[in-house]
PDB file of C-alpha atoms (C1' of nucleotides) in Angstrom:
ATOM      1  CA  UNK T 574     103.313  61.928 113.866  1.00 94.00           C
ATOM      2  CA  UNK T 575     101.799  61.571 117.240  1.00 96.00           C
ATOM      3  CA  UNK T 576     104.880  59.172 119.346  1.00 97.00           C
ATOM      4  CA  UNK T 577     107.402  59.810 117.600  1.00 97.00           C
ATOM      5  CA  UNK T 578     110.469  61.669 119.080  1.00 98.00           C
ATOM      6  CA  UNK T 579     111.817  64.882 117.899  1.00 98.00           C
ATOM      7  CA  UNK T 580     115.528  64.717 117.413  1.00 97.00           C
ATOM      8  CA  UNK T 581     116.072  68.463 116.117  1.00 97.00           C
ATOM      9  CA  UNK T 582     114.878  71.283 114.480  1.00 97.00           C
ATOM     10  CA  UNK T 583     116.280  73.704 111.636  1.00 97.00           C
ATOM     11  CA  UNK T 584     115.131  77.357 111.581  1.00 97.00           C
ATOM     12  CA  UNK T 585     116.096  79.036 108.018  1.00 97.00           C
ATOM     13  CA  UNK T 586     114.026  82.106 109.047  1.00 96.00           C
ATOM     14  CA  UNK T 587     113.925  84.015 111.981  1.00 95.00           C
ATOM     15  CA  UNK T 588     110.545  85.562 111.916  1.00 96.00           C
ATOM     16  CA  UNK T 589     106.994  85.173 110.015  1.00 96.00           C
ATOM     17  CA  UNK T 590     104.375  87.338 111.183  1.00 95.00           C
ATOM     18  CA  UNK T 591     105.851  86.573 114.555  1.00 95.00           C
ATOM     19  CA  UNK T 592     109.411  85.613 115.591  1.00 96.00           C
ATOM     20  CA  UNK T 593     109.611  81.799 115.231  1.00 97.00           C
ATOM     21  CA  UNK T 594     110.020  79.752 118.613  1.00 97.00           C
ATOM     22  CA  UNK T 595     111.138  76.554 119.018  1.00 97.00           C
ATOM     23  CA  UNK T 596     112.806  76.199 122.365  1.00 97.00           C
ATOM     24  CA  UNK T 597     115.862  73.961 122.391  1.00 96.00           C
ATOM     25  CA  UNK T 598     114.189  71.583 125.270  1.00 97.00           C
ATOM     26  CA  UNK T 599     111.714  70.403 123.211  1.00 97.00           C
ATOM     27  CA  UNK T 600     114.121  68.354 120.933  1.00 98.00           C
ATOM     28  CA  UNK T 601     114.515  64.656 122.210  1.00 98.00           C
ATOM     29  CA  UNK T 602     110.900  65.022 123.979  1.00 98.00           C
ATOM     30  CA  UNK T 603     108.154  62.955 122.143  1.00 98.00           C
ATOM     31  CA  UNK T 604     104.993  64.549 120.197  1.00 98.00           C
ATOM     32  CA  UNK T 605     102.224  63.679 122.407  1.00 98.00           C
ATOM     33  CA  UNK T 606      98.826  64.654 120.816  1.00 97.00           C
ATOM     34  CA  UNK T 607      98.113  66.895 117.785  1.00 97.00           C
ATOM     35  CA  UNK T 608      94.573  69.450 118.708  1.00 96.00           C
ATOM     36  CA  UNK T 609      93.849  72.602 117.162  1.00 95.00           C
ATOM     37  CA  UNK T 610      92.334  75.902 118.777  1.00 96.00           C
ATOM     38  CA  UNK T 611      90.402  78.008 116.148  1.00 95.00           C
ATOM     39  CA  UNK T 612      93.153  78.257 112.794  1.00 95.00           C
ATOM     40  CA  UNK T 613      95.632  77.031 115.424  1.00 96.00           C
ATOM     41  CA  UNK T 614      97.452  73.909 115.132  1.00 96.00           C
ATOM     42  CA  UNK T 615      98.914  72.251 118.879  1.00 97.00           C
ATOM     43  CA  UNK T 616     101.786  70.387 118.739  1.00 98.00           C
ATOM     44  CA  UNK T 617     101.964  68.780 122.366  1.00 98.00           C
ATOM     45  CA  UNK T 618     105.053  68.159 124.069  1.00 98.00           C
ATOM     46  CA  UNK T 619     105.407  67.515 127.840  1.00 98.00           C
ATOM     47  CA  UNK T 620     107.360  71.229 128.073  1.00 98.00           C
ATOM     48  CA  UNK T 621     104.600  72.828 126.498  1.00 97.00           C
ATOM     49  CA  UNK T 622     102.697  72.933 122.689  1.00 97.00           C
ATOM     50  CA  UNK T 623     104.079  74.184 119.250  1.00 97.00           C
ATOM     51  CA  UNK T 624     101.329  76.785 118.436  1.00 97.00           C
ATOM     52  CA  UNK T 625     101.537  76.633 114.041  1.00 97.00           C
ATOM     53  CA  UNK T 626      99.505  78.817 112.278  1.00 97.00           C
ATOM     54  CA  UNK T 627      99.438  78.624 108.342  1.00 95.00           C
ATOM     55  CA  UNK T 628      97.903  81.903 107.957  1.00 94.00           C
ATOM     56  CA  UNK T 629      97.155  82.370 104.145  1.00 92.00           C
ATOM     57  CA  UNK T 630      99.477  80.654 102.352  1.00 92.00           C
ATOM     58  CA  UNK T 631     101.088  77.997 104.868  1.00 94.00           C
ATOM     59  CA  UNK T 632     101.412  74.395 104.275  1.00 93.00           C
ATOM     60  CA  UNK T 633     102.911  71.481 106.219  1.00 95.00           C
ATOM     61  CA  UNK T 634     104.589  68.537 104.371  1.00 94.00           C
ATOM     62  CA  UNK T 635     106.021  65.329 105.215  1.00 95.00           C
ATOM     63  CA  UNK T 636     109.626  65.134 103.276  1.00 94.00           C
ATOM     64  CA  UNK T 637     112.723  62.792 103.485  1.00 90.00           C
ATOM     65  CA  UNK T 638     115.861  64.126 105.807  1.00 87.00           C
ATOM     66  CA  UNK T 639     117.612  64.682 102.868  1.00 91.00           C
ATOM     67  CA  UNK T 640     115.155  66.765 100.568  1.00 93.00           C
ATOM     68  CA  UNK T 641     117.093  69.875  99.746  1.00 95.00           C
ATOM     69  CA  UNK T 642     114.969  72.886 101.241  1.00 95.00           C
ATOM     70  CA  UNK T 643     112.850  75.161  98.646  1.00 94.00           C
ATOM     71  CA  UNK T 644     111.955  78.647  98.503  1.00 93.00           C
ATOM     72  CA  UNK T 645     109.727  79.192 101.672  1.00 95.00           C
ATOM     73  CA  UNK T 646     110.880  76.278 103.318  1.00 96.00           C
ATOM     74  CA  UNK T 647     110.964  78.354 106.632  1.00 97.00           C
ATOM     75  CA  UNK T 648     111.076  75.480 109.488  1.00 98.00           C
ATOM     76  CA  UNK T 649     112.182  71.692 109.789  1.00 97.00           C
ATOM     77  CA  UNK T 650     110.574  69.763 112.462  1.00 98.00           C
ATOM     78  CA  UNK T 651     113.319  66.487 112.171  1.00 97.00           C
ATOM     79  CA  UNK T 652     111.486  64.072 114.163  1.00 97.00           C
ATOM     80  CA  UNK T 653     112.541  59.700 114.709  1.00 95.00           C
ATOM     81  CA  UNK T 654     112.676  57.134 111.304  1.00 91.00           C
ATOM     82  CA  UNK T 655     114.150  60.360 109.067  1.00 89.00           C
ATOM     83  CA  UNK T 656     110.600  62.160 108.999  1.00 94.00           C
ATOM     84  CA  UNK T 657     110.280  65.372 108.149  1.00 97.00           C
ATOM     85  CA  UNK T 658     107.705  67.891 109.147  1.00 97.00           C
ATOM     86  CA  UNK T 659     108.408  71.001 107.076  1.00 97.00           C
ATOM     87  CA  UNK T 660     106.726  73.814 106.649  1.00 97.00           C
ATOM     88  CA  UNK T 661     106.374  76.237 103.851  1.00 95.00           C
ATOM     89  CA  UNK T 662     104.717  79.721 103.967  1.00 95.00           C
ATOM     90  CA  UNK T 663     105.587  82.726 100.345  1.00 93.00           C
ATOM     91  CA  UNK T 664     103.137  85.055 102.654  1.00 94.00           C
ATOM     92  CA  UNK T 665     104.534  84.591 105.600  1.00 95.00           C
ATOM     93  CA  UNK T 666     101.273  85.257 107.466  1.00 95.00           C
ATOM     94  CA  UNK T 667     101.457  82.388 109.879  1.00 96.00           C
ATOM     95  CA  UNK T 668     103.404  82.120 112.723  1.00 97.00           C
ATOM     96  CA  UNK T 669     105.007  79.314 115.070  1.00 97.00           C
ATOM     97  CA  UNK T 670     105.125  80.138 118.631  1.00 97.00           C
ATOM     98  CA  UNK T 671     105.909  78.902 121.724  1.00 97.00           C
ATOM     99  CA  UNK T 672     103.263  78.279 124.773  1.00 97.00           C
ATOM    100  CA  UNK T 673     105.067  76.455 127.937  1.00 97.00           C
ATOM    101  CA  UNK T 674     103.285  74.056 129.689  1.00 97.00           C
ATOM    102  CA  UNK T 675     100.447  75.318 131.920  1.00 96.00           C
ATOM    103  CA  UNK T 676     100.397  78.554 130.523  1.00 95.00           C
ATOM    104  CA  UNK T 677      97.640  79.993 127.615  1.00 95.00           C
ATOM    105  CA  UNK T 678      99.286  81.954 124.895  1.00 95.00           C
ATOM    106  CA  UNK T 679      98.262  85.278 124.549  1.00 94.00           C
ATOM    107  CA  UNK T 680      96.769  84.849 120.885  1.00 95.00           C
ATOM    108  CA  UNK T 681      94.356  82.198 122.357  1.00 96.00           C
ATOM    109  CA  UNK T 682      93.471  84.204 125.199  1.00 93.00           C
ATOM    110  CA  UNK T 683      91.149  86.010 123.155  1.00 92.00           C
ATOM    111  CA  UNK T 684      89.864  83.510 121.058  1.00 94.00           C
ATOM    112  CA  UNK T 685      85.767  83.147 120.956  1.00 95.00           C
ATOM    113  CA  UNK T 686      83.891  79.701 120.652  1.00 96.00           C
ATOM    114  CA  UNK T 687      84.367  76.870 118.085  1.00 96.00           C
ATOM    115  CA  UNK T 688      81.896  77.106 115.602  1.00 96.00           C
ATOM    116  CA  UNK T 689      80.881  73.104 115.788  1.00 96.00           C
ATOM    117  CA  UNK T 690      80.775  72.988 119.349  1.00 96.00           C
ATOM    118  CA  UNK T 691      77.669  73.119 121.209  1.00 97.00           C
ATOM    119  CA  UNK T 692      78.889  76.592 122.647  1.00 96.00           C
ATOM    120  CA  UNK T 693      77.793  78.222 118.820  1.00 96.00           C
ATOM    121  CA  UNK T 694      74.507  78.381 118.958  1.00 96.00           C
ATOM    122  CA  UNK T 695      70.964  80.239 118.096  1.00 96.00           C
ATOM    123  CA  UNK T 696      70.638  82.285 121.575  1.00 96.00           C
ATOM    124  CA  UNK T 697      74.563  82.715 121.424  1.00 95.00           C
ATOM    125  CA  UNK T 698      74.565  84.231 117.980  1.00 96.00           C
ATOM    126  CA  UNK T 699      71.454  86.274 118.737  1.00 95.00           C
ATOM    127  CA  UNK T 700      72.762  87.651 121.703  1.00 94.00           C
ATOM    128  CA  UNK T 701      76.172  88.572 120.144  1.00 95.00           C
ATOM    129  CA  UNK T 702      74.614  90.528 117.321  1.00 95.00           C
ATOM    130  CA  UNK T 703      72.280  92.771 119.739  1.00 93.00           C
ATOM    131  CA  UNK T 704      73.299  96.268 119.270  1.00 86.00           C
ATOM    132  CA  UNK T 705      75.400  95.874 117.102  1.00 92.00           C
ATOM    133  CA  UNK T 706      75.271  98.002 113.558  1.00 92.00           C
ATOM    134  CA  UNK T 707      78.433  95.984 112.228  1.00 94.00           C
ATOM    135  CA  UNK T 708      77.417  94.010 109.024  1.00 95.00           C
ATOM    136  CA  UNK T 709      77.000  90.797 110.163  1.00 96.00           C
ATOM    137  CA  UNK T 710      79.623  89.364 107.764  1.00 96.00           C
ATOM    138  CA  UNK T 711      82.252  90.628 110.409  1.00 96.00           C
ATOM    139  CA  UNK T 712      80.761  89.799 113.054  1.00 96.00           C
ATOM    140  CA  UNK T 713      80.927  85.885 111.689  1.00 96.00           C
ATOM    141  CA  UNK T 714      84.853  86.761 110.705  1.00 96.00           C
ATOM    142  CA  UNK T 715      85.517  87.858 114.088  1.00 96.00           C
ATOM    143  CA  UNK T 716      87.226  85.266 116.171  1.00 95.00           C
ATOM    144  CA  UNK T 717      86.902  86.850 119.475  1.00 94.00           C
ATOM    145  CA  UNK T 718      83.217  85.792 119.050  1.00 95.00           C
ATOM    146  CA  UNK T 719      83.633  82.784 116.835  1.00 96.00           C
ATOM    147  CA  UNK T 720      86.631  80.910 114.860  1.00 96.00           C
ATOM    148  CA  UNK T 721      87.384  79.252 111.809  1.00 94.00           C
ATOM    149  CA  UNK T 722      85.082  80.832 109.781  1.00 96.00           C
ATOM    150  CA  UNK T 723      87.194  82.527 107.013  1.00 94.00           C
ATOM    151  CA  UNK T 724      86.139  84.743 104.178  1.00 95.00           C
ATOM    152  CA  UNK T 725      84.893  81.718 101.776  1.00 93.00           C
ATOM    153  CA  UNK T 726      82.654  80.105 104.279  1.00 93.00           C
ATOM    154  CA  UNK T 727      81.387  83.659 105.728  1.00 96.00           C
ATOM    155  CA  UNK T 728      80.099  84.160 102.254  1.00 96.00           C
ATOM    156  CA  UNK T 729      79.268  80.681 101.869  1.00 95.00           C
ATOM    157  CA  UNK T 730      77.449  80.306 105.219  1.00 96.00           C
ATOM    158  CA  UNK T 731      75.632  83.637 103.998  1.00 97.00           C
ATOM    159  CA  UNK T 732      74.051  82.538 100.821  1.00 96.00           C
ATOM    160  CA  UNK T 733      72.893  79.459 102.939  1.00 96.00           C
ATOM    161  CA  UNK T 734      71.025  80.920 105.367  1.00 97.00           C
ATOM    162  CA  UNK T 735      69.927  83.457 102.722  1.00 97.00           C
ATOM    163  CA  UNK T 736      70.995  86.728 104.726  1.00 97.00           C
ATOM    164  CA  UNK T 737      72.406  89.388 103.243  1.00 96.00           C
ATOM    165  CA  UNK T 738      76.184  89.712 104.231  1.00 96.00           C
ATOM    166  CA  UNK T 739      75.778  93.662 104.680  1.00 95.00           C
ATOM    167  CA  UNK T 740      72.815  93.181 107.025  1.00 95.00           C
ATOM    168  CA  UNK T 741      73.386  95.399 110.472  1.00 95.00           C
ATOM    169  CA  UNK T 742      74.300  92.637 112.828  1.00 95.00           C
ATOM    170  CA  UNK T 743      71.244  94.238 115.300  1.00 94.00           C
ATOM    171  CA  UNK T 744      68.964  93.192 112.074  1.00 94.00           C
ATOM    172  CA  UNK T 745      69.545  89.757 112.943  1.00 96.00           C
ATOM    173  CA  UNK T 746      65.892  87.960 113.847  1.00 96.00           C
ATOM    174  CA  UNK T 747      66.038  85.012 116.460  1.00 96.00           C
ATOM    175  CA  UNK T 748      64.703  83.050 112.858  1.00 97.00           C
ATOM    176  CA  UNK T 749      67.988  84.515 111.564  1.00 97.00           C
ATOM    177  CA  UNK T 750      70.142  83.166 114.297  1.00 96.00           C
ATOM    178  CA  UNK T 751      68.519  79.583 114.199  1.00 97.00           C
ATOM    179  CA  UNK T 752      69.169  79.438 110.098  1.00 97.00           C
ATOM    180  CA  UNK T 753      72.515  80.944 110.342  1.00 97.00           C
ATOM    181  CA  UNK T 754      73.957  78.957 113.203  1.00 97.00           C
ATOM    182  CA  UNK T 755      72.705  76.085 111.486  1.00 97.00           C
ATOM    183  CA  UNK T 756      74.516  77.112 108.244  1.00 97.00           C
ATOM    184  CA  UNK T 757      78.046  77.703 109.721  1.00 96.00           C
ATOM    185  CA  UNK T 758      77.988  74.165 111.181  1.00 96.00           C
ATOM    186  CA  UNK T 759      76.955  72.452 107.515  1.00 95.00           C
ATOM    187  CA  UNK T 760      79.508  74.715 105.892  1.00 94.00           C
ATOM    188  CA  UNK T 761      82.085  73.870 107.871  1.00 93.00           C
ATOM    189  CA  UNK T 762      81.192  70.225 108.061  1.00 92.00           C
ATOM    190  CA  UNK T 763      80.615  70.069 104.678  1.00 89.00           C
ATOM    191  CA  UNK T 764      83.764  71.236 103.321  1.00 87.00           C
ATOM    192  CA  UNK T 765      85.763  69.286 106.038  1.00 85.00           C
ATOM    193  CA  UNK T 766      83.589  66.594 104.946  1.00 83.00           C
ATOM    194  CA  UNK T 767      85.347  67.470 101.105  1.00 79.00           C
ATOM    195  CA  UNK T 768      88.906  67.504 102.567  1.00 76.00           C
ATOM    196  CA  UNK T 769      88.908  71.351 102.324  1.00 72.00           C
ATOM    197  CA  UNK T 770      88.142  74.019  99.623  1.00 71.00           C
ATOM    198  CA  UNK T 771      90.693  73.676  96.594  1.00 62.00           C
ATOM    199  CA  UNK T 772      91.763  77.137  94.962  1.00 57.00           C
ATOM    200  CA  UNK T 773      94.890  78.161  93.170  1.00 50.00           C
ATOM    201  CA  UNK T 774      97.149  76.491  95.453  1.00 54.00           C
ATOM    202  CA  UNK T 775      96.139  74.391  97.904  1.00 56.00           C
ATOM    203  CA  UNK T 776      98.176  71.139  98.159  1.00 60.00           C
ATOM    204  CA  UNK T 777      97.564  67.982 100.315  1.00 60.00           C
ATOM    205  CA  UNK T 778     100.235  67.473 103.248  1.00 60.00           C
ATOM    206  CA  UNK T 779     102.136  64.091 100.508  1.00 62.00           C
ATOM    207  CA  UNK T 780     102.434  67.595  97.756  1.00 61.00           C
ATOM    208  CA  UNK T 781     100.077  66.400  95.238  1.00 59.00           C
ATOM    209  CA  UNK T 782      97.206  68.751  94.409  1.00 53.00           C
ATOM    210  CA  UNK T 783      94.381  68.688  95.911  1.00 47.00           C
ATOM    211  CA  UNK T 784      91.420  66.871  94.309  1.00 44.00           C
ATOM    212  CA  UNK T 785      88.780  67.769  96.417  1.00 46.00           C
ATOM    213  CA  UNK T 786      86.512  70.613  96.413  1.00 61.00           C
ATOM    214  CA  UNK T 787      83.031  71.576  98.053  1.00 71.00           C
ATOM    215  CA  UNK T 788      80.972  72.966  95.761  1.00 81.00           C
ATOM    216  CA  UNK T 789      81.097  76.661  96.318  1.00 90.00           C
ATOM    217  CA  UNK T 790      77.857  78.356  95.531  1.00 94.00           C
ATOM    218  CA  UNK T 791      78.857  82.615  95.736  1.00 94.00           C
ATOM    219  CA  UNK T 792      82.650  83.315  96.453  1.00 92.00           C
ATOM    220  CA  UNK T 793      84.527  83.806  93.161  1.00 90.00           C
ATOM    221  CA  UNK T 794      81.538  83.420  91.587  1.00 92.00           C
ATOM    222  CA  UNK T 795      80.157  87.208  91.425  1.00 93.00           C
ATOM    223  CA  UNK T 796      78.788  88.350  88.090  1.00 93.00           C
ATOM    224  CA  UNK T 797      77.597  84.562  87.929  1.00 93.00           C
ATOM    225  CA  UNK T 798      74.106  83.006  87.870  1.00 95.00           C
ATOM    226  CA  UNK T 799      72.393  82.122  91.297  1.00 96.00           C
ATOM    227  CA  UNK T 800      72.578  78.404  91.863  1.00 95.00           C
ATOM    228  CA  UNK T 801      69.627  78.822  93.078  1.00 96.00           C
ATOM    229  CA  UNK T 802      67.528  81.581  90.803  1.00 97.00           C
ATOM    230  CA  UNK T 803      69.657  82.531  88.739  1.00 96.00           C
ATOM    231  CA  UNK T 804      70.016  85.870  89.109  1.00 96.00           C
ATOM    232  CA  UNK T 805      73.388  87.343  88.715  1.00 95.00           C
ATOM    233  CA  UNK T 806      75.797  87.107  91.845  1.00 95.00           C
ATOM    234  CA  UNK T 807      76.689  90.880  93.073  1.00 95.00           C
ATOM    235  CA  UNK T 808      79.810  91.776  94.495  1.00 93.00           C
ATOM    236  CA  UNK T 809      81.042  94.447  97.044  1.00 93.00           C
ATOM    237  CA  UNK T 810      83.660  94.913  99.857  1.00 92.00           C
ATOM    238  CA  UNK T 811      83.878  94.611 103.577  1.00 94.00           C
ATOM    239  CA  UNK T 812      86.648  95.237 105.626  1.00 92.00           C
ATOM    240  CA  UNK T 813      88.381  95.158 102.335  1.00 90.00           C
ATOM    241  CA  UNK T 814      87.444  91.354 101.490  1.00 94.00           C
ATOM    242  CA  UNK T 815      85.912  90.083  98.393  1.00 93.00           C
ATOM    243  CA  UNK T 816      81.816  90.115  99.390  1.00 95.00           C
ATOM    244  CA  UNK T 817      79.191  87.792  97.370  1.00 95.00           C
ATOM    245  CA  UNK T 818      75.744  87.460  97.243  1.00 96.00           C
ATOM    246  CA  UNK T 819      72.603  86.953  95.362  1.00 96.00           C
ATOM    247  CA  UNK T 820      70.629  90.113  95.879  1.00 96.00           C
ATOM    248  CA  UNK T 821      67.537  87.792  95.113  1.00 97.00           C
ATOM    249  CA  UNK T 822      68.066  85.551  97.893  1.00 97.00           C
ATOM    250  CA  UNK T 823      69.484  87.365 100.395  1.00 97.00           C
ATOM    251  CA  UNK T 824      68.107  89.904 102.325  1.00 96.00           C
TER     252      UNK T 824
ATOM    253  C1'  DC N 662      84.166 100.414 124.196  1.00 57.09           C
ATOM    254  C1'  DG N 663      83.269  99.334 119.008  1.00 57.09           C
ATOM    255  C1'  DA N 664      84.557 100.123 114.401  1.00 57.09           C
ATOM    256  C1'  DA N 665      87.588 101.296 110.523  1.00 57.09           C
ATOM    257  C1'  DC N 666      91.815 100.721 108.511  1.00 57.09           C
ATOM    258  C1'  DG N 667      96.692  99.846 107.743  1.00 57.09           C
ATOM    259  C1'  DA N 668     100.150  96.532 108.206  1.00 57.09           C
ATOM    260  C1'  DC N 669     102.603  92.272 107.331  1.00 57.09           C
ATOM    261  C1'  DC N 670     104.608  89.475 102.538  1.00 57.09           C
ATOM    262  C1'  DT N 671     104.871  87.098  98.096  1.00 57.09           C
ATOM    263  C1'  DG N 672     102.913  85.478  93.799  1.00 57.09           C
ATOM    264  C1'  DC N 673     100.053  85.943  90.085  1.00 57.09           C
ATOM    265  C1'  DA N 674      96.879  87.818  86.526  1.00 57.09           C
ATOM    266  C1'  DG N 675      95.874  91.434  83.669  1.00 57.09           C
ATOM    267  C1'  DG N 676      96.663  95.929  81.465  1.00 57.09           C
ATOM    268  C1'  DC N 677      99.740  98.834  79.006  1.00 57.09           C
TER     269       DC N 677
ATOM    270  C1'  DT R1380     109.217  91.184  77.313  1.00 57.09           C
ATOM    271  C1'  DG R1381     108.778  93.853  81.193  1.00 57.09           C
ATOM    272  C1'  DC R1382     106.853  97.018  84.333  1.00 57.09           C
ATOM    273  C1'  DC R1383     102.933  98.418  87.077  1.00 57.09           C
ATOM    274  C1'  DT R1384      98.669  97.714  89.626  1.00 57.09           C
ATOM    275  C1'  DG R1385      95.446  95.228  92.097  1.00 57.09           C
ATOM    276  C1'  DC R1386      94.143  91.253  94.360  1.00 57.09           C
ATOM    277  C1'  DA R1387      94.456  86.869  97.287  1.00 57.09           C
ATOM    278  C1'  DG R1388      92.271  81.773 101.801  1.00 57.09           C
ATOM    279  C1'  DG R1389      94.258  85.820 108.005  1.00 57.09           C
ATOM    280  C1'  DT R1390      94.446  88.529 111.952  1.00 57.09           C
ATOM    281  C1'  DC R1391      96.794  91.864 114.846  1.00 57.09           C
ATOM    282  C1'  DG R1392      97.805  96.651 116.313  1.00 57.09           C
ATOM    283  C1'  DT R1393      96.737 101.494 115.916  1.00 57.09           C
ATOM    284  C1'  DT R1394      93.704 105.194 115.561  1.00 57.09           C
ATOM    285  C1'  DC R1395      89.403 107.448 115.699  1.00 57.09           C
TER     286       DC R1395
END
DNA sequence: CGAACGACCTGCAGGC
DNA sequence: TGCCTGCAGGTCGTTC
């Protein structure tokens, strides 16, 4: 997408979790650079970005001008040669907003440190979990300490490192910290590596299915054997998300 | 301040 | 067949 020119956009709904902003003086301007904070895509224009957020259930699709909008279809991003950049959210969880040039949006104000940079690290993660009783599960779904890591690969990363999702995040050992930052990073890698984590509904950005899929070794799997003992998968809740582990090899 | 919880919204599976 | 309930990949705001 990255050179071409906007030439307009259509809005079909006024609000998703947020009110959607486009600002008029972005159309005719050309899409610099595409860059992503956290779960937030940046669309770069010299007035300022396009902050998208697909939330649960977004998805972004390339389409012809003339593709008669769906259910969901919320935004059209009409951009030079007659491509279309639409996007498509049931949930409604995500949000497009706008953040003028030279200024930080307030949802990245708060944002913590990307999980693959050299900022996540053992003495970072130890030092964040000091005296703190929250399980540490939360504490790894908590973007104002670290990003990207949703429900899937909190469980995921979990299992890895062989830690116990309920653990007290105080419980955490400096071994702890050096296995578990360790783990994020491979998860992450890995299933970026895979082209992302196919479930019910995930579709590429062409609208065929996706095909890939990292091997996922606890979530939707409870009740299951352990991939690695055998022993049956448990399941509980935190924060009111689906919780998996192997009470074998996680402690 | 941290922590718990409700809220937002639609689609789908499963039970009756 | 149809209605109801519960659950789902996220994250923000309110309340305690």
């Amino acid at each position: 997408m990255v050179h071409r020119v906007l030439k307009s956009t259509i809005v079909r709904t006024p609000a998703l979790r947020w009110p959607i902003e486009v600002p008029e003086l972005i159309v005719g301007q050309t899409l610099l650079e595409i860059s992503r904070r956290g779960k937030y895509l940046r669309w770069h224009f010299a007035a300022g970005e396009l902050l998208i957020h697909l939330g649960m259930s977004g998805k972004l699709r390339l389409v012809d001008e003339h593709s008669p909008p769906a259910k969901h279809d919320h935004l059209d991003l009409v951009f030079s040669d007659n491509v279309v950049v639409r996007l498509n959210d049931p949930r409604r969880f995500g949000c497009v907003v706008w953040q003028p040039h030279g200024s930080q949006h307030q949802l990245l104000k708060s944002l913590g440190v990307e999980p693959l940079s050299q900022n996540f690290n053992p003495s970072f993660l130890y030092e964040c979990t000091r005296d703190r009783k929250q399980a540490i599960k939360l504490l790894l779904m908590n973007a104002r300490f670290v990003v990207g890591v949703g429900n899937i690969y909190a469980n995921e990363a979990l299992f890895q490192a062989g830690i116990r999702p309920t653990r007290q995040s105080r419980r955490i050992t400096r071994k702890n910290a050096v296995q578990l930052s360790a783990s994020v990073k491979a998860i992450l890698t890995d299933a970026i590596q895979a082209g992302g984590t196919t479930l019910k509904d995930f579709v590429h950005p062409d609208g065929n299915l996706g095909y890939f899929k990292i091997e996922l070794n606890v979530y939707d799997r409870a009740g299951l054997a352990c991939n690695r003992c055998s022993h049956p998968l448990k399941k509980t809740k935190l924060a009111q998300r689906q919780t998996v582990y192997c009470p074998r090899c996680q402690h």
